[in-house]
Coordinates of C-alpha atoms in Angstrom, one line a residue:
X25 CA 44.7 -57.2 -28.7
X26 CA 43.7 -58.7 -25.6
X27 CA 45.9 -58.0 -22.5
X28 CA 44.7 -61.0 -20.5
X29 CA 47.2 -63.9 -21.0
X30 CA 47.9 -65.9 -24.5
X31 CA 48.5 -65.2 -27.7
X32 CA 45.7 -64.1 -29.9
X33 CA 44.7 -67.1 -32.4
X34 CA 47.8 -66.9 -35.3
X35 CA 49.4 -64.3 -33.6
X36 CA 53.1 -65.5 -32.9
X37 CA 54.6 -65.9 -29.3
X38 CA 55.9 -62.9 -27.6
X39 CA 59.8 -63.5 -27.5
X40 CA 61.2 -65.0 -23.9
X41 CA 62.8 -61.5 -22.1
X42 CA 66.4 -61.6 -22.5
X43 CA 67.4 -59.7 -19.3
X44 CA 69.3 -62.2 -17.0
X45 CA 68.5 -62.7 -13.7
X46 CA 69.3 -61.4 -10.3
X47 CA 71.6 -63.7 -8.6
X48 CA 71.0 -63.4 -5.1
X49 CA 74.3 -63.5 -2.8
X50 CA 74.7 -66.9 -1.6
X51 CA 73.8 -68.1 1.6
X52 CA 76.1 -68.0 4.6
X53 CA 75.3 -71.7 5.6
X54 CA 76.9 -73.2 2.2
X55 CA 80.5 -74.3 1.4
X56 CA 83.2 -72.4 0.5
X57 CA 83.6 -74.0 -2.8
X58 CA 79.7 -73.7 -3.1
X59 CA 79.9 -69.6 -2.1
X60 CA 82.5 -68.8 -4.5
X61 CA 80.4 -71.2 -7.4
X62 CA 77.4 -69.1 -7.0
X63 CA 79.2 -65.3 -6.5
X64 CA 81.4 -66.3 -10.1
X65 CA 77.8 -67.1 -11.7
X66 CA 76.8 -63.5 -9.9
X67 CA 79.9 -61.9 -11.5
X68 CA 79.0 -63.5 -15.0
X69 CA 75.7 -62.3 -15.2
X70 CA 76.7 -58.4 -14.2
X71 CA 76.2 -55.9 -16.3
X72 CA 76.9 -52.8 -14.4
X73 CA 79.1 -52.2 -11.8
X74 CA 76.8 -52.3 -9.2
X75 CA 76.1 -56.0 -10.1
X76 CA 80.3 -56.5 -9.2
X77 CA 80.2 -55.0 -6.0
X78 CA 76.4 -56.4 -5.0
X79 CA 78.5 -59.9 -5.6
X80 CA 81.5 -59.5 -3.7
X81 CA 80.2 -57.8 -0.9
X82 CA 77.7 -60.2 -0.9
X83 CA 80.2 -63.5 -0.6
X84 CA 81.9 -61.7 2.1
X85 CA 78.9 -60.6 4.1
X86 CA 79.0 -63.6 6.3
X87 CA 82.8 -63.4 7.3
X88 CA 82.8 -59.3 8.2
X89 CA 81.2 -57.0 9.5
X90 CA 82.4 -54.3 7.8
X91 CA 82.6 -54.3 3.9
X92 CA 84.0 -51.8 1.7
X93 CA 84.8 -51.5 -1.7
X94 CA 87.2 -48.3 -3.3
X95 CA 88.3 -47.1 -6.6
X96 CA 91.2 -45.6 -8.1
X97 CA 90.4 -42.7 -10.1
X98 CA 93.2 -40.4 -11.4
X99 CA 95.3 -41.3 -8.7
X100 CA 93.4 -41.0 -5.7
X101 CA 91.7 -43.5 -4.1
X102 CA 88.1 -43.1 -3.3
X103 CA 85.4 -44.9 -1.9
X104 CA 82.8 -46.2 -3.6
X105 CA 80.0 -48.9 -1.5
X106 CA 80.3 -50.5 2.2
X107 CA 78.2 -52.4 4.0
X108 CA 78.1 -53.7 7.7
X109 CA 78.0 -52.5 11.4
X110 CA 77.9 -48.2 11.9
X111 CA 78.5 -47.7 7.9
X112 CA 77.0 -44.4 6.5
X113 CA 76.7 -44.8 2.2
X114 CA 77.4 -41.0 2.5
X115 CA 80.5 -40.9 4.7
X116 CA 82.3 -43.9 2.7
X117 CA 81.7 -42.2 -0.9
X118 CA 83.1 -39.1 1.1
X119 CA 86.3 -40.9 1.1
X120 CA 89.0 -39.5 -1.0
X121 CA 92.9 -40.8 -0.3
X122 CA 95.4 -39.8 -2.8
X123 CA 98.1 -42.0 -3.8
X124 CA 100.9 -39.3 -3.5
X125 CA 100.4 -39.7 0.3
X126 CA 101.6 -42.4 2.5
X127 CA 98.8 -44.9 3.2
X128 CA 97.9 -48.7 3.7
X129 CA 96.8 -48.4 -0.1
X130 CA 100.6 -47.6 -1.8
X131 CA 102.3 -50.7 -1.5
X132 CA 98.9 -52.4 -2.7
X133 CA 98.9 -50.4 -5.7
X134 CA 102.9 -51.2 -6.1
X135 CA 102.5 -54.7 -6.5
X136 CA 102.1 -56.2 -2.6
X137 CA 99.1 -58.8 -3.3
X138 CA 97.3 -57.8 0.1
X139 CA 97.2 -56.0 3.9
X140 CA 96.3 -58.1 6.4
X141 CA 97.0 -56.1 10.0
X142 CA 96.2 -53.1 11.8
X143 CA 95.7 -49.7 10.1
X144 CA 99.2 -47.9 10.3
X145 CA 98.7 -44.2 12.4
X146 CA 98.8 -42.1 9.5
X147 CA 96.7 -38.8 8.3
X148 CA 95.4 -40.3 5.2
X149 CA 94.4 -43.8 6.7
X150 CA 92.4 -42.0 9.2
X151 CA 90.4 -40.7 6.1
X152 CA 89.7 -44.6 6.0
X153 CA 88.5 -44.9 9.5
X154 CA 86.7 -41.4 9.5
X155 CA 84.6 -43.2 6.5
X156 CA 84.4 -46.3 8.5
X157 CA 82.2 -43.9 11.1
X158 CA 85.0 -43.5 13.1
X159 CA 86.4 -46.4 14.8
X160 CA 89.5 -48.1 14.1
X161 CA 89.7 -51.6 13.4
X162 CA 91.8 -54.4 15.7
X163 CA 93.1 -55.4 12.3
X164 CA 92.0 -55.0 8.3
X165 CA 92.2 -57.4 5.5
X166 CA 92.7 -55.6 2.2
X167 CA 92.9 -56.9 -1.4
X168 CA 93.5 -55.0 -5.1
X169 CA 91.6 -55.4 -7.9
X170 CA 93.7 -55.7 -10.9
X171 CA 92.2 -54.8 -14.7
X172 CA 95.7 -55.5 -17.3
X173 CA 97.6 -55.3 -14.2
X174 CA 96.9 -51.6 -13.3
X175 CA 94.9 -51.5 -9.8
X176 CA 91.6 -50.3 -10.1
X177 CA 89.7 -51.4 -7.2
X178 CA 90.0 -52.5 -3.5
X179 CA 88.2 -54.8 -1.5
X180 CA 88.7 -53.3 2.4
X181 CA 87.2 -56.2 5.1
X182 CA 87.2 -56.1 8.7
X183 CA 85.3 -57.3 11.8
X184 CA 86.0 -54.3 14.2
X185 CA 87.4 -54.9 17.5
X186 CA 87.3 -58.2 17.0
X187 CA 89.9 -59.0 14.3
X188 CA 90.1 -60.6 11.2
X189 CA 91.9 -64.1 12.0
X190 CA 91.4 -67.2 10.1
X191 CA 90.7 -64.8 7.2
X192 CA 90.7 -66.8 4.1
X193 CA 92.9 -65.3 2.4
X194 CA 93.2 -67.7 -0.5
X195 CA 89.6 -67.9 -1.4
X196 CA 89.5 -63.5 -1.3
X197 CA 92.5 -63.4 -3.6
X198 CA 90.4 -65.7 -5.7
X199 CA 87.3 -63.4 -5.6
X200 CA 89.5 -60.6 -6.1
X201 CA 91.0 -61.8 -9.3
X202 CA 87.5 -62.9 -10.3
X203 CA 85.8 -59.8 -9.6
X204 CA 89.0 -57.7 -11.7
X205 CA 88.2 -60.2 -14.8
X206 CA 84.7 -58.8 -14.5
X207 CA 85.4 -55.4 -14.4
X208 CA 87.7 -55.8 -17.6
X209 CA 84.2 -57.2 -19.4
X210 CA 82.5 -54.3 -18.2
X211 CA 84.8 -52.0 -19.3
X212 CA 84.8 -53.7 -23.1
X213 CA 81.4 -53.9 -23.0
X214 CA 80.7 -50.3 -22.2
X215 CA 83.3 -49.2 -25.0
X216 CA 81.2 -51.1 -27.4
X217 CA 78.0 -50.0 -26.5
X218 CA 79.4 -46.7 -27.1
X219 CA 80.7 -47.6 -30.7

């Protein structure tokens, strides 16, 4: 068969590829309603969890300099992907904060629906800033990710020295509960592929 384009004469159509595409984080210049429109389709068209974090990191690019996003595994949490000013992919995955410690993360993972303030001085939160390359934020912004109400992710934002006011907190709740109602597809749809 020929390789240069068409279909030989009787030869049926090659099917249309069934691999959906690459949503692109949307730009900083749109809306908020706009944003969030195009990071949901982002978060419907994921299929691994790369795809979940690519898309909220992606809306909140624009609004932080630094980006992070942890996991809870086992009952520690660790970290997982950031993005933004002095952050090392190796340093943040180095992150590893167990629950059985006091930390920022307890309450979150005991039903508070967010952190919005400065890091509290203590040893396992300066695991945090040792993974954010060192320096301390002014203040944080921190959000769970729920799957069947058990915590299984967090979204850590900040901007630095500079503070996180104005953050809106709303539309990251939003994203938050959005991006947890992804991860629960995932999750179904990795048990099934393994059927």
């Amino acid at each position: 068969p020929s390789l240069r384009g068409g279909a030989e004469e009787g030869e049926a159509p090659a099917p249309e590829s069934t691999i959906l595409p690459k949503v692109e984080p949307p730009a900083a210049d749109l809306e908020p309603e706009e944003r969030m429109a195009l990071t949901v389709e982002a978060l419907q068209n994921a299929e691994m969890r790369e795809d979940i974090a690519d898309a909220v990191l992606g809306y909140c690019a624009p609004h932080f300099r630094r980006r992070l996003m942890l996991v809870v595994r086992k009952g520690t949490v660790m970290g997982w992907r950031g993005e933004g000013d002095e952050i090392d992919e190796e340093t943040v995955r180095a992150i590893t904060i167990p629950l059985d410690q006091p930390s920022v993360f307890v309450g979150l993972t005991q039903g508070a629906e967010f952190w919005l303030g400065p890091l509290p001085e203590m040893p396992a939160n300066m695991d945090l800033v040792a993974g954010l390359g060192g320096a301390a934020p002014r203040d944080c912004f921190i959000v769970p990710m729920t799957v069947r109400e058990k915590t299984v992710c967090f979204l850590y934002l900040d901007n630095a020295e500079e503070g996180v006011g104005g953050v809106p907190r709303a539309d990251l709740r939003r994203l938050a509960a959005k991006a947890g109602l992804a991860f629960q597809v995932y999750l179904i749809t990795s048990k099934i592929r393994t059927l």
